[in-house]
Short mmCIF file of C-alpha atoms in Angstrom, two decimals:
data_model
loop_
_atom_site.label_atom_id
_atom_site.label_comp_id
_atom_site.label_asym_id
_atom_site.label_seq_id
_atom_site.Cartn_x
_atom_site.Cartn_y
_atom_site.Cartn_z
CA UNK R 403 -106.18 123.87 55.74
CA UNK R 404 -104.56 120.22 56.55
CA UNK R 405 -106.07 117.56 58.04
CA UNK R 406 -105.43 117.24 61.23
CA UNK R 407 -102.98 114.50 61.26
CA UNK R 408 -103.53 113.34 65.34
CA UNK R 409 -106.59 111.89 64.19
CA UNK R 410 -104.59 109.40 62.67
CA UNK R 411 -106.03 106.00 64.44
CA UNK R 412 -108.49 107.99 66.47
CA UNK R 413 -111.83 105.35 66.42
CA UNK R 414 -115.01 106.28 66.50
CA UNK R 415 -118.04 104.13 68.16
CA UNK R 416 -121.04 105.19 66.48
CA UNK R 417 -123.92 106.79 68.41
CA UNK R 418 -126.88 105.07 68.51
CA UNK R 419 -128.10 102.60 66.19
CA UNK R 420 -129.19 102.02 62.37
CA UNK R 421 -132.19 100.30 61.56
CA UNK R 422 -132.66 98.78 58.42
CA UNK R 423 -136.24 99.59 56.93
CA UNK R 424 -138.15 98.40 54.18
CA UNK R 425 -139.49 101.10 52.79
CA UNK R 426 -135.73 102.44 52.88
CA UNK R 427 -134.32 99.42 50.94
CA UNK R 428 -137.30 100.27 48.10
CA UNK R 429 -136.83 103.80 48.33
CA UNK R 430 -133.10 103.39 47.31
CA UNK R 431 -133.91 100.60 45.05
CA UNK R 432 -136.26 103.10 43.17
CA UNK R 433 -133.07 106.15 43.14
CA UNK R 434 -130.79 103.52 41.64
CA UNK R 435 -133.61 102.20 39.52
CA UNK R 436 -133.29 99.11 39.73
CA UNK R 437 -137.08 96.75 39.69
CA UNK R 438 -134.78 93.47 40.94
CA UNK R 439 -137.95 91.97 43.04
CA UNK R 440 -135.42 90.67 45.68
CA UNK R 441 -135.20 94.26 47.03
CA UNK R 442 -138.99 94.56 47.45
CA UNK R 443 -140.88 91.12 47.18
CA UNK R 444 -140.38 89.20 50.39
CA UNK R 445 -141.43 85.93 48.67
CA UNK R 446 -139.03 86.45 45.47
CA UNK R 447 -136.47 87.16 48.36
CA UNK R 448 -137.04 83.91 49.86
CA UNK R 449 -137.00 82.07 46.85
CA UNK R 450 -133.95 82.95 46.50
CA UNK R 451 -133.20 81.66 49.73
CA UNK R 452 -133.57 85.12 52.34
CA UNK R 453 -135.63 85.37 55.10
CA UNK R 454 -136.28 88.96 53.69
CA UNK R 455 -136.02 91.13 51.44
CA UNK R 456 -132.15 92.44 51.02
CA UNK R 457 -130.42 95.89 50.59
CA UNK R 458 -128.37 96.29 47.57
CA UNK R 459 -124.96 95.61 47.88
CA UNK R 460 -123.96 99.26 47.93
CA UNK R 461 -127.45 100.04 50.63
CA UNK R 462 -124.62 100.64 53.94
CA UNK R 463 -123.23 103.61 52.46
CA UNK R 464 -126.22 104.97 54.38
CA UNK R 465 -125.59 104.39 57.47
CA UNK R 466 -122.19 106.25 57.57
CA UNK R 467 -124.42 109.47 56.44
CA UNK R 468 -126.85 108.40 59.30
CA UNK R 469 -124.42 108.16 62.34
CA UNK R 470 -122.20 110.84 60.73
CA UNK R 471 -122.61 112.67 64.08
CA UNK R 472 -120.64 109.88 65.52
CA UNK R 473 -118.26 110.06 63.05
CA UNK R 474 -115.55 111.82 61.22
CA UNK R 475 -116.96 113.40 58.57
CA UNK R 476 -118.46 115.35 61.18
CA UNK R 477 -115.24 115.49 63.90
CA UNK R 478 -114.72 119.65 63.52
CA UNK R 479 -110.89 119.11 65.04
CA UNK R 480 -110.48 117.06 61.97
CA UNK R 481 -110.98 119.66 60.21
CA UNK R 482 -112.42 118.27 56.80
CA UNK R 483 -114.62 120.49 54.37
CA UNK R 484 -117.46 118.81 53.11
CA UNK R 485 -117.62 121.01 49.91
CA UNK R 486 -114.40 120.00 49.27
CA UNK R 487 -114.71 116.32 49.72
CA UNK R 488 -114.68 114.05 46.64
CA UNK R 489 -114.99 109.90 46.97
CA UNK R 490 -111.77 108.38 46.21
CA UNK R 491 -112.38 104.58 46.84
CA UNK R 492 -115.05 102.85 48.39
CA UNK R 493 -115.04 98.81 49.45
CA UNK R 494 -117.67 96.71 50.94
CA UNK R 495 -116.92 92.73 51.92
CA UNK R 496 -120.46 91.42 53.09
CA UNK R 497 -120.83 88.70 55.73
CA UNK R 498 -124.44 88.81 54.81
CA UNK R 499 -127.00 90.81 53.25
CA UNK R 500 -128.40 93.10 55.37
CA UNK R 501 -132.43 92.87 55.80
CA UNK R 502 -135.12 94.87 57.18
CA UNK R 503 -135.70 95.15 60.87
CA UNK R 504 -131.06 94.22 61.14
CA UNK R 505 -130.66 96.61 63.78
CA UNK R 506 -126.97 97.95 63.21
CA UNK R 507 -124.41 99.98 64.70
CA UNK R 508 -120.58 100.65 63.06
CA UNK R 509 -117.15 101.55 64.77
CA UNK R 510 -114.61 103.11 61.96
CA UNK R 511 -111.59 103.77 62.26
CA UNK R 512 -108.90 106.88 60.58
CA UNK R 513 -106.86 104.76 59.20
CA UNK R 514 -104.08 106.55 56.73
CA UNK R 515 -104.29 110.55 56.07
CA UNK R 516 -101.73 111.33 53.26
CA UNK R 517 -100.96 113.55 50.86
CA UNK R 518 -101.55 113.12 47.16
CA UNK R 519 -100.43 116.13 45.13
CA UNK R 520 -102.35 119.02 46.39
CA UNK R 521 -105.18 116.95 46.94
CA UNK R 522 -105.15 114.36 51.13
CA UNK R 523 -106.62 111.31 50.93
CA UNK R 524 -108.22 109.88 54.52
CA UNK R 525 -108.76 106.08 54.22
CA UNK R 526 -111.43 104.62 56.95
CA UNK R 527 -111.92 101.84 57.59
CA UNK R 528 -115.69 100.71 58.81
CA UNK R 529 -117.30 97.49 60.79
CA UNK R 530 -120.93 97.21 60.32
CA UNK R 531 -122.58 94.79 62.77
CA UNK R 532 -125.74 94.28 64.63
CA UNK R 533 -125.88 95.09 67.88
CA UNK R 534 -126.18 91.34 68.92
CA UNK R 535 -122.16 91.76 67.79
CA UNK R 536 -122.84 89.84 64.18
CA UNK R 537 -120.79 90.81 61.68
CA UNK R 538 -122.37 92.57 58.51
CA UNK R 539 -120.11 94.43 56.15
CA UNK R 540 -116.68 96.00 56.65
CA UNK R 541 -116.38 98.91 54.60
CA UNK R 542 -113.13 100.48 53.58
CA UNK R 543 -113.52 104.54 52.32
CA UNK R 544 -111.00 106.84 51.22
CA UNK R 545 -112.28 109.87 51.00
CA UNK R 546 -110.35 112.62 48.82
CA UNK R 547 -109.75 116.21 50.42
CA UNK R 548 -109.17 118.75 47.76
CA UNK R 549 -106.34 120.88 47.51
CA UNK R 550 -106.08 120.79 51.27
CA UNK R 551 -102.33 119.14 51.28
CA UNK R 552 -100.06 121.87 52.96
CA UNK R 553 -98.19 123.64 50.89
CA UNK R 554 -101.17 123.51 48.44
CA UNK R 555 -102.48 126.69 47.18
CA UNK A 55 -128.13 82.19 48.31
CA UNK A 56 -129.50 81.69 44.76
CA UNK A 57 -127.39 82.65 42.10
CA UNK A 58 -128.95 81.98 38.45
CA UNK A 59 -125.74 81.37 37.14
CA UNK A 60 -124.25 78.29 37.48
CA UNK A 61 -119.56 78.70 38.44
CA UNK A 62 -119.49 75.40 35.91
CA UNK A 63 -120.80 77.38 32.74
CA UNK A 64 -118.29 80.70 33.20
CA UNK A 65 -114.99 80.73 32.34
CA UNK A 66 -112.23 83.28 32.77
CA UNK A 67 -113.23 85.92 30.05
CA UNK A 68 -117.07 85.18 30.36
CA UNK A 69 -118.62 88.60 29.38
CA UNK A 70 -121.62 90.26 31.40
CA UNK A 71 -124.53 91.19 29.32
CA UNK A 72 -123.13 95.04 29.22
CA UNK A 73 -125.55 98.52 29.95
CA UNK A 74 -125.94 102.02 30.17
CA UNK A 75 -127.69 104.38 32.41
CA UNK A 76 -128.90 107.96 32.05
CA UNK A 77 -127.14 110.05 34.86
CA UNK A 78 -129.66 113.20 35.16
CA UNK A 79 -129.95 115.64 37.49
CA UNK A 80 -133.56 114.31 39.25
CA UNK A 81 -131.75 111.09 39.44
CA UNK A 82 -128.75 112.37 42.06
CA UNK A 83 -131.90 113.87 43.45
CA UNK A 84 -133.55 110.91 44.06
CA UNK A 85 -129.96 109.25 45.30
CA UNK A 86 -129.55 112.08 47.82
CA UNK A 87 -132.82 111.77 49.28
CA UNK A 88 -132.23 107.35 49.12
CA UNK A 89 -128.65 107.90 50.62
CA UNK A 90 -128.80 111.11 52.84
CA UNK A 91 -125.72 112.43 50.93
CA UNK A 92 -126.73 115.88 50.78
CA UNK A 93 -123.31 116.99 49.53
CA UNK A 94 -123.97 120.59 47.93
CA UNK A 95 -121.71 119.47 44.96
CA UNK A 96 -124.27 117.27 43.60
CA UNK A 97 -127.19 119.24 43.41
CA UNK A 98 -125.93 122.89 43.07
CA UNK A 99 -124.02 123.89 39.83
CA UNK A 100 -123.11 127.65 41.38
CA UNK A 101 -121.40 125.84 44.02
CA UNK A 102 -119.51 122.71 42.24
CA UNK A 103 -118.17 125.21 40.23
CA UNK A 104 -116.83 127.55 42.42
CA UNK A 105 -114.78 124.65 44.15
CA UNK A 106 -113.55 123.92 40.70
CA UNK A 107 -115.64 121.16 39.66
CA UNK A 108 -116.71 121.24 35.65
CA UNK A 109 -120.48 121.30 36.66
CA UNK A 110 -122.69 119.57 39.50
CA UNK A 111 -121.27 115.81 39.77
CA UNK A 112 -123.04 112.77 40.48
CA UNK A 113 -122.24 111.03 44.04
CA UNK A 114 -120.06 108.41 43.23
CA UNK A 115 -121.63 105.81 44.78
CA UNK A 116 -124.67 106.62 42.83
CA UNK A 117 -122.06 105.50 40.00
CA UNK A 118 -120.59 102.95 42.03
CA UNK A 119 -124.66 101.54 42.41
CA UNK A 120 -125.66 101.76 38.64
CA UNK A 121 -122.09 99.79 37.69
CA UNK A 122 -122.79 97.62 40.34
CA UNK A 123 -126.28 96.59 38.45
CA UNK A 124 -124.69 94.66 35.86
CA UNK A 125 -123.49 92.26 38.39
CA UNK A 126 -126.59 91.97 40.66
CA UNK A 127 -128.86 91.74 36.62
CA UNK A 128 -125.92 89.02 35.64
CA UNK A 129 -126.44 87.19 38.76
CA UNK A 130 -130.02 87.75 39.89
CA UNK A 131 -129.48 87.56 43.30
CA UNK A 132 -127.76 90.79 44.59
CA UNK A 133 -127.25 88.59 48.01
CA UNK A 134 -124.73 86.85 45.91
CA UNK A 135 -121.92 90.18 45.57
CA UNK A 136 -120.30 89.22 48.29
CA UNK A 137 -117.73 91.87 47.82
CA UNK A 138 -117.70 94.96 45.84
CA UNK A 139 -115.09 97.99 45.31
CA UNK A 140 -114.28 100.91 43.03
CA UNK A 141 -112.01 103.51 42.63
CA UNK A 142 -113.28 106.18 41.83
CA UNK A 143 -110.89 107.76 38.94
CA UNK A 144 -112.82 110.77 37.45
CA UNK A 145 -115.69 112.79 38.28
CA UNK A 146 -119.64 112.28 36.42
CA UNK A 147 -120.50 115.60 35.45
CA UNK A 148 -124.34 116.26 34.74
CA UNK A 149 -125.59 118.95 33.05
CA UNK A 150 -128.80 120.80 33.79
CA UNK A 151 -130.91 118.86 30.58
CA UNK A 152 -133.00 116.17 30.45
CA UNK A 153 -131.04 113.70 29.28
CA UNK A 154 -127.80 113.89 31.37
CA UNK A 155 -124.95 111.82 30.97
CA UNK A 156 -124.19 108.45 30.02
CA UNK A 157 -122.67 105.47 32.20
CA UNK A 158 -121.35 102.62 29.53
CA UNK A 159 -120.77 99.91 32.18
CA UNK A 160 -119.35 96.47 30.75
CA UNK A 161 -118.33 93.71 32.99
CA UNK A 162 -116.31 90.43 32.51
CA UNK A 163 -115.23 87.56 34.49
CA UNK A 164 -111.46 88.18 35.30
CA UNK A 165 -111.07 85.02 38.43
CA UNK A 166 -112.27 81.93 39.31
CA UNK A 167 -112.03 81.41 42.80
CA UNK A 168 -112.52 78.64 45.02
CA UNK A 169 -115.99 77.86 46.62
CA UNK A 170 -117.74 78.56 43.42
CA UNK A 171 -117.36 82.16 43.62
CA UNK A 172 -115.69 84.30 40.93
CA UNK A 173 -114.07 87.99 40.35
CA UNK A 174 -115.45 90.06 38.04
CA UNK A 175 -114.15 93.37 36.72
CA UNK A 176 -115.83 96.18 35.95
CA UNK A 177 -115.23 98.85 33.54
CA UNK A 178 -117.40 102.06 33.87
CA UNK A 179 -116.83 105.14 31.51
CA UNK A 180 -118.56 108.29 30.86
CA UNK A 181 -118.07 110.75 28.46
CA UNK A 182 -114.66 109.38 26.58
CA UNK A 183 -113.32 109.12 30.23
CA UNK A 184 -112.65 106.11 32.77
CA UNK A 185 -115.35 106.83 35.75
CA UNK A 186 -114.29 103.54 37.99
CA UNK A 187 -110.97 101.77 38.30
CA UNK A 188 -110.08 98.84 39.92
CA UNK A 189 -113.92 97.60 39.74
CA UNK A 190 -114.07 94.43 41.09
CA UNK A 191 -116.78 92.52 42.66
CA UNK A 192 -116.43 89.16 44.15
CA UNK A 193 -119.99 86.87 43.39
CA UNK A 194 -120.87 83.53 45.12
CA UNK A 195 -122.28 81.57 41.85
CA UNK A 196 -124.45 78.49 41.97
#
């Protein structure tokens, strides 16, 4: 089955909020494995010149699994599989690092839903920021539906 | 931001100390627990294969993480990627054994851009095959 190509520029305001924790930044420190002390040692974070600790650069990937409810990924008139969903692209441009206790909520946006072959790609296009309104990340993910593309078998 | 390397000592062409990671199975475990990507495809092999995937496939921004790691190791701070994106141009496959599969990530600088930042690109591959395209990362250097 398609995509549902109305959704095309349909936005969706996340519901309710994203806190960044400590323990998470750590935790996905640890599944990356990666020791950098900057993740996990306030003071080497600060002599590097954080307040805090800070999430990897790749950490916000979490939050669109964490407000997926308020999202598309999770949209049923969309009409997207999650079994067959592969990652096509995926794009972060920081305005800062993000640090425990950044309280953070994220508005994205269907941007393009195309065909490519049999397979559609659906680009969104994400802004991170705190709830104070300061920008964090914008994120830009095109997420690959396979074998979806009408006429596809 | 404290970058340990200094945008006066790299030129275009400057190579990143290069790596490679183990990709096993308890790994996308971990990432899927760290990430909340609980995508069936990445932990069940009955299921990746019946949608046609080769075997269970690693998330790919657990890929997207471990290429990012030569940057953030090169650089020291990881505050100091102040832009990072892949494409991601073939699936990880990882097979139910204990030593997985292997990410060769190698990393040069391709830009020098103004501010005393630079572009580097990334080149990720696992088994004979190009994992990430168009892996750049944009670093604020000292």
């Amino acid at each position: 089955m398609p995509l549902n190509r109305d959704y095309i520029g349909r936005r969706y305001d996340a519901e309710g909020t994203f806190e960044v924790g400590r323990e998470h930044i750590r935790q996905f420190a640890d599944a990356i494995g990666d020791p950098n002390p900057i993740y996990r040692d306030k003071a080497a974070a600060q002599a590097a010149g954080h307040p805090d600790v800070v999430a990897p650069p790749t950490f916000l990937t979490t939050i669109g699994m964490a407000l997926r409810g308020g999202g598309p990924i999770g949209d049923e008139g969309l009409g997207l599989n999650y079994a067959l969903v592969v990652h096509g692209e995926q794009h972060f441009t920081h305005h800062r690092p993000a640090r425990p206790g950044d309280v953070l909520t994220a508005s994205t946006v269907i941007e393009e839903i195309r065909d490519a072959g049999a397979n559609e790609l659906m680009k969104l296009r994400q802004e991170i920021r705190t709830t104070d309104g300061e920008p964090i990340c914008d994120a830009i993910n095109v997420v690959v539906s396979r074998g979806t593309a009408a006429g596809a078998s | 931001m404290a970058a340990k390397v200094n945008y006066d000592d790299v030129e275009v062409g400057t190579e990143l100390p290069a790596a490679s990671f183990q990709v096993t199975r308890a790994k996308l475990v971990m990432y899927a627990g760290a990430s909340g990507d609980f995508n069936i495809i990445h932990w069940n092999e009955r299921t990746a294969k019946a949608v046609g995937l080769p075997d269970v496939i690693a998330h790919g921004m657990f890929t997207m993480a471990e290429a990012g790691r030569v940057v953030t190791d090169w650089v020291g701070d990881p505050g100091a990627v102040v832009e990072y994106g892949v494409r991601f141009s073939s699936p990880v496959p990882v097979p139910d054994d204990d030593t997985g599969t292997t990410l060769e990530v190698a990393g040069r600088v391709e830009e020098k851009l103004d501010d005393r930042r630079v572009t580097v690109a990334l080149e990720a591959r696992a088994l004979d095959s190009t994992v990430l395209s168009k892996a750049r990362a944009v670093v604020q250097l000292a």
